Amino acid sequence: MKKIIIASILMISGFLNAQNFQGMAVYESKTSTADFMKGMGGNREITPEMQKQIEERMKKMFEKTFILNFDKTASIYKEEEKLDAPGQQGGGRMMMSMMGGGGTHYKNAKDKQYIVDKEFFGKEFLIKDSLPKYDWKLEGESKQIGNYTCFKATAVVKVSESDFRNFRFRNNNNAKEGDKKAETVKDTAKAKKTNFTDDWEMPKENTITAWYCPEIPVNQGPENYWGLPGLILEVNDGKTVILCSKLVLNSKEKVEIKPASKGKEITQKEYDETVKKKMEEMREMNSGPGGQRGGFRMGGGR
C-alpha cells in the first residue's frame, strides 16, 4: 500500500514539474439556510406557501458549483455557468454576488495577491488586495476524499462583511420583548421601523476546518483559501461546506489563468464598506413608514 502511495506521489510530482502543469477541481458549495429561515419565522406577513417558495429559492441560491483551474503558483475560481432561471436577473444577480457567487476569483500564491470582479447594484468593481494570512494549525487527523488521502487543518479567520453567508441569527429574547413593546406604541410609524435585520449579526471571526491533500503539493484551494502543503479539497466554516467532487490533473485542454481586468479598482475593505453602506440605506428605506418589513427581496422579480 505504501509503495502505491509513493508511486502516486512521484507521478503527481512529475506532473507538477512539467512546464505546462495545470489542474482542474470541481467544488460543490452548500450553505445552511436554517438561520435565514429562523429569521423569517417572526414575520407574520409570510404565509406557509410563501415560506415554502422562499425555502426552495434559497436552496438554489445556496447550492452552487464552482470550477478551480490552477497551476503551480496561481488559480482562478469561478461559478459554473448556467442559464439564468426566471427571476435571476437584477436583484437575483446581486444576491448571487453577496452569497459568494458571481465573478472570477484569481489568486497568486507567489505574489500573495487576489483579484475578484464583482457586480453590485449595477456597478462593476475590481477588488485587489493581499491574500489573507492564515495561521493554520495542522492536525493529525486524516480521511479519504474520493481517491485522495487528506489531512485536517484549522484556522481562525476574519470574515468578509460583504459575504451574507456569514450572517448569524441573533439568539436572544430581547428581540421578542422589543416586538411586544413596539405593538403597544401609539405611534404606528415608530412600530413600523422594527425590521427583521435587527435580529441578525455579523461575527468578526470564524473557525474553519480544511482538508488538504499532500499528494497534490500546490498551496491552492477554493475561494480565498490557500497556504497549506497540498490542494484544499474541503472547507467547512460551520455553515458553508465546500467539497471537491472532481479532480483532473494535466488535461490536454488548458485554461488561461489570469485575473479579470474590468471594473473600478477597490480594496476588500473599501468594497465591504460600500456594501454595508448600501444595505444600511435599504434597511432604512424598508424600516420607515410604508416600508416593507423583511428588507430586500430574495429574487429579482417584481
Coordinates of C-alpha atoms in Angstrom, one line a residue:
M1 CA 0.0 0.0 0.0
K2 CA 2.8 2.4 0.9
K3 CA 4.5 1.6 -2.4
I4 CA 1.3 2.6 -4.3
I5 CA 1.0 5.9 -2.4
I6 CA 4.7 6.7 -3.0
A7 CA 4.3 5.8 -6.7
S8 CA 1.2 8.1 -6.9
I9 CA 3.1 11.0 -5.3
L10 CA 6.1 10.5 -7.6
M11 CA 3.7 10.5 -10.6
I12 CA 1.9 13.7 -9.5
S13 CA 5.3 15.3 -8.7
G14 CA 6.2 14.6 -12.3
F15 CA 3.1 16.4 -13.4
L16 CA 4.0 19.4 -11.3
N17 CA 7.5 19.6 -12.7
A18 CA 6.1 19.7 -16.2
Q19 CA 6.4 23.1 -17.7
N20 CA 2.8 23.5 -18.5
F21 CA 1.3 21.7 -15.5
Q22 CA -2.3 22.6 -14.8
G23 CA -5.1 21.1 -12.8
M24 CA -8.9 21.5 -12.5
A25 CA -11.1 20.8 -9.5
V26 CA -14.9 21.0 -9.3
Y27 CA -16.3 22.1 -5.9
E28 CA -19.9 21.8 -4.6
S29 CA -20.8 24.6 -2.2
K30 CA -23.7 24.2 0.2
T31 CA -24.8 26.8 2.9
S32 CA -27.2 26.0 5.7
T33 CA -30.4 28.1 5.4
A34 CA -31.5 27.4 9.0
D35 CA -30.6 30.8 10.3
F36 CA -32.2 32.6 7.4
M37 CA -35.5 30.7 7.8
K38 CA -35.4 31.3 11.6
G39 CA -35.2 35.0 10.8
M40 CA -38.2 34.8 8.5
G41 CA -40.2 32.9 11.1
G42 CA -41.1 36.0 13.1
N43 CA -42.6 37.7 10.1
R44 CA -46.4 37.3 10.3
E45 CA -46.8 38.6 6.7
I46 CA -45.2 35.4 5.3
T47 CA -47.7 32.6 4.7
P48 CA -46.7 28.9 4.8
E49 CA -47.0 28.9 1.0
M50 CA -44.7 31.9 0.7
Q51 CA -42.2 30.4 3.1
K52 CA -42.1 27.2 1.1
Q53 CA -41.3 29.2 -2.1
I54 CA -38.6 31.2 -0.2
E55 CA -37.0 27.9 1.0
E56 CA -36.9 26.5 -2.5
R57 CA -35.4 29.7 -3.9
M58 CA -32.9 30.0 -1.1
K59 CA -31.8 26.3 -1.6
K60 CA -31.0 27.0 -5.2
M61 CA -29.2 30.2 -4.2
F62 CA -27.1 28.4 -1.5
E63 CA -26.2 25.4 -3.5
K64 CA -23.5 26.2 -6.1
T65 CA -20.9 24.5 -8.3
F66 CA -17.5 26.1 -8.8
I67 CA -14.5 25.3 -11.0
L68 CA -11.0 25.9 -9.8
N69 CA -8.3 25.9 -12.5
F70 CA -4.8 26.0 -11.1
D71 CA -1.1 25.7 -11.9
K72 CA 2.0 25.8 -9.7
T73 CA 1.5 29.4 -8.5
A74 CA -1.9 30.8 -9.5
S75 CA -5.6 29.8 -9.8
I76 CA -8.9 31.1 -11.0
Y77 CA -12.1 30.1 -9.2
K78 CA -15.4 30.7 -10.9
E79 CA -19.0 29.6 -10.5
E80 CA -20.1 27.1 -13.2
E81 CA -22.0 28.9 -15.9
K82 CA -25.7 28.1 -16.0
L83 CA -28.6 29.6 -18.0
D84 CA -30.3 32.2 -15.9
A85 CA -33.5 30.9 -14.4
P86 CA -36.6 33.2 -14.3
G87 CA -36.2 35.9 -11.7
Q88 CA -32.4 35.7 -11.6
Q89 CA -31.8 39.0 -13.3
G90 CA -31.2 42.2 -11.5
G91 CA -31.7 41.6 -7.8
G92 CA -31.0 37.9 -8.3
R93 CA -27.6 38.6 -9.7
M94 CA -26.8 41.0 -6.8
M95 CA -27.8 38.3 -4.2
M96 CA -25.6 35.8 -6.0
S97 CA -22.7 38.1 -5.6
M98 CA -23.5 38.6 -1.9
M99 CA -23.7 34.8 -1.4
G100 CA -20.2 34.1 -2.6
G101 CA -21.0 33.6 -6.3
G102 CA -20.5 35.7 -9.4
G103 CA -17.3 37.0 -10.9
T104 CA -13.8 35.4 -11.3
H105 CA -11.7 34.9 -8.2
Y106 CA -7.9 35.0 -9.1
K107 CA -5.3 34.0 -6.5
N108 CA -1.5 34.3 -7.0
A109 CA 0.4 32.5 -4.2
K110 CA 3.7 33.7 -5.4
D111 CA 2.7 37.4 -5.4
K112 CA 0.4 36.8 -2.4
Q113 CA -2.4 38.8 -4.1
Y114 CA -6.0 38.1 -5.1
I115 CA -8.2 39.9 -7.7
V116 CA -12.0 39.5 -7.8
D117 CA -14.5 41.2 -10.1
K118 CA -17.9 41.8 -8.6
E119 CA -21.1 43.5 -9.8
F120 CA -23.1 45.3 -7.1
F121 CA -26.2 47.5 -7.8
G122 CA -25.3 47.8 -11.5
K123 CA -21.7 48.9 -10.8
E124 CA -18.7 46.8 -11.6
F125 CA -15.9 46.6 -9.1
L126 CA -12.4 45.0 -9.3
I127 CA -11.3 44.0 -5.8
K128 CA -7.5 43.9 -5.5
D129 CA -5.9 43.0 -2.2
S130 CA -3.3 40.9 -0.4
L131 CA -4.1 37.2 0.3
P132 CA -5.2 36.7 3.9
K133 CA -2.5 35.2 6.2
Y134 CA -4.0 32.0 7.8
D135 CA -2.4 30.8 10.9
W136 CA -3.0 27.1 10.0
K137 CA -2.9 24.5 12.8
L138 CA -2.0 21.2 11.2
E139 CA -3.9 18.3 12.9
G140 CA -3.0 14.6 12.8
E141 CA -6.5 13.5 11.7
S142 CA -6.9 12.2 8.1
K143 CA -9.7 11.0 5.9
Q144 CA -10.4 9.9 2.3
I145 CA -12.0 12.3 -0.2
G146 CA -12.5 10.4 -3.3
N147 CA -9.3 8.6 -4.1
Y148 CA -7.1 11.0 -2.1
T149 CA -5.9 10.9 1.5
C150 CA -6.5 14.3 3.1
F151 CA -5.3 15.8 6.3
K152 CA -7.1 18.2 8.7
A153 CA -6.1 21.8 9.4
T154 CA -7.9 24.5 11.3
A155 CA -7.6 28.3 11.5
V156 CA -9.5 31.3 12.9
V157 CA -10.2 33.7 10.1
K158 CA -11.6 37.2 9.8
V159 CA -15.0 37.1 8.0
S160 CA -15.9 39.2 4.9
E161 CA -18.6 41.7 5.9
S162 CA -19.8 41.8 2.3
D163 CA -20.5 38.0 2.2
F164 CA -24.0 37.4 3.5
R165 CA -23.3 33.8 4.1
N166 CA -21.6 34.9 7.3
F167 CA -24.7 36.4 8.9
R168 CA -25.9 34.7 12.0
F169 CA -29.3 35.0 13.6
R170 CA -29.0 36.8 17.0
N171 CA -30.3 34.3 19.6
N172 CA -31.7 36.4 22.4
N173 CA -35.1 37.0 23.9
N174 CA -34.8 40.8 23.9
A175 CA -35.9 40.9 20.3
K176 CA -39.3 39.3 21.1
E177 CA -39.8 41.6 24.1
G178 CA -39.0 44.6 21.8
D179 CA -41.6 43.4 19.3
K180 CA -44.2 43.3 22.0
K181 CA -43.4 46.8 23.2
A182 CA -43.5 48.0 19.6
E183 CA -47.0 46.7 19.2
T184 CA -48.2 48.8 22.2
V185 CA -46.6 52.0 20.9
K186 CA -49.3 54.5 19.9
D187 CA -47.2 56.0 17.1
T188 CA -47.6 53.3 14.4
A189 CA -44.8 54.9 12.4
K190 CA -42.3 54.0 15.1
A191 CA -43.7 50.5 15.3
K192 CA -43.1 50.0 11.6
K193 CA -39.5 50.8 12.0
T194 CA -39.0 47.4 13.5
N195 CA -37.0 45.4 11.0
F196 CA -36.1 41.7 10.9
T197 CA -32.5 42.7 10.1
D198 CA -32.2 43.9 13.7
D199 CA -32.1 40.2 14.7
W200 CA -29.0 39.5 12.6
E201 CA -25.4 39.9 13.4
M202 CA -22.1 39.6 11.5
P203 CA -19.3 37.8 13.5
K204 CA -15.8 39.3 13.4
E205 CA -14.1 35.9 13.2
N206 CA -14.9 32.3 12.3
T207 CA -13.2 29.0 12.9
I208 CA -12.8 26.9 9.7
T209 CA -11.7 23.3 9.1
A210 CA -9.9 22.5 5.9
W211 CA -8.8 19.1 4.5
Y212 CA -5.8 19.3 2.2
C213 CA -4.1 16.7 0.0
P214 CA -0.3 16.5 0.2
E215 CA -0.3 14.2 -2.9
I216 CA -1.1 17.4 -4.9
P217 CA 1.5 19.8 -3.5
V218 CA 0.1 23.1 -4.6
N219 CA -1.0 25.7 -1.9
Q220 CA -4.3 26.5 -3.6
G221 CA -7.9 26.0 -2.7
P222 CA -11.5 27.3 -3.2
E223 CA -12.4 30.9 -2.7
N224 CA -9.7 32.8 -0.7
Y225 CA -8.4 29.7 1.0
W226 CA -4.7 28.8 0.4
G227 CA -1.4 28.3 2.2
L228 CA -1.5 24.6 3.1
P229 CA 1.1 22.0 1.9
G230 CA -1.4 20.5 -0.6
L231 CA -4.5 21.3 -2.5
I232 CA -7.5 22.0 -0.3
L233 CA -10.3 19.6 -1.2
E234 CA -12.8 20.5 1.5
V235 CA -13.6 23.6 3.7
N236 CA -16.2 23.9 6.4
D237 CA -16.9 27.0 8.4
G238 CA -19.8 25.5 10.4
K239 CA -22.4 27.0 8.0
T240 CA -20.9 26.6 4.5
V241 CA -19.3 23.4 3.2
I242 CA -17.2 23.5 0.0
L243 CA -16.3 19.9 -1.2
C244 CA -14.3 18.8 -4.2
S245 CA -16.3 16.4 -6.3
K246 CA -14.0 16.0 -9.3
L247 CA -10.3 16.4 -9.9
V248 CA -8.4 16.4 -13.2
L249 CA -4.6 16.8 -13.5
N250 CA -2.7 17.9 -16.6
S251 CA -5.7 17.7 -19.0
K252 CA -4.9 18.4 -22.7
E253 CA -7.3 21.3 -22.6
K254 CA -5.6 24.2 -21.0
V255 CA -7.3 27.2 -19.4
E256 CA -5.7 30.7 -19.4
I257 CA -5.2 31.5 -15.7
K258 CA -5.3 35.3 -15.5
P259 CA -7.2 37.9 -13.4
A260 CA -10.2 39.9 -14.6
S261 CA -9.4 43.5 -15.5
K262 CA -12.8 45.2 -15.8
G263 CA -14.3 47.4 -13.1
K264 CA -13.5 50.1 -10.6
E265 CA -10.3 49.1 -8.7
I266 CA -11.0 48.9 -5.0
T267 CA -9.7 47.2 -1.9
Q268 CA -11.6 44.5 0.0
K269 CA -12.2 46.9 2.9
E270 CA -13.5 49.6 0.6
Y271 CA -15.8 47.1 -1.1
D272 CA -17.1 45.8 2.2
E273 CA -17.8 49.4 3.3
T274 CA -19.6 50.1 0.1
V275 CA -21.9 47.1 0.5
K276 CA -22.6 47.9 4.2
K277 CA -23.5 51.5 3.4
K278 CA -25.9 50.4 0.6
M279 CA -27.5 47.8 2.7
E280 CA -28.0 50.3 5.6
E281 CA -29.7 52.6 3.1
M282 CA -32.0 49.8 2.0
R283 CA -32.7 48.9 5.6
E284 CA -33.7 52.5 6.5
M285 CA -36.0 52.7 3.4
N286 CA -37.7 49.4 4.3
S287 CA -38.0 50.3 8.0
G288 CA -39.6 53.6 7.6
P289 CA -43.4 54.4 7.3
G290 CA -44.8 52.5 4.4
G291 CA -41.7 50.4 4.1
Q292 CA -41.8 46.7 3.5
R293 CA -40.9 44.6 6.6
G294 CA -38.4 41.9 5.6
G295 CA -35.8 44.1 3.9
F296 CA -34.7 43.2 0.4
R297 CA -36.4 40.7 -1.8
M298 CA -34.8 37.3 -2.3
G299 CA -35.3 37.2 -6.0
G300 CA -35.1 39.7 -8.9
G301 CA -38.7 39.6 -9.9
R302 CA -41.2 42.3 -9.2

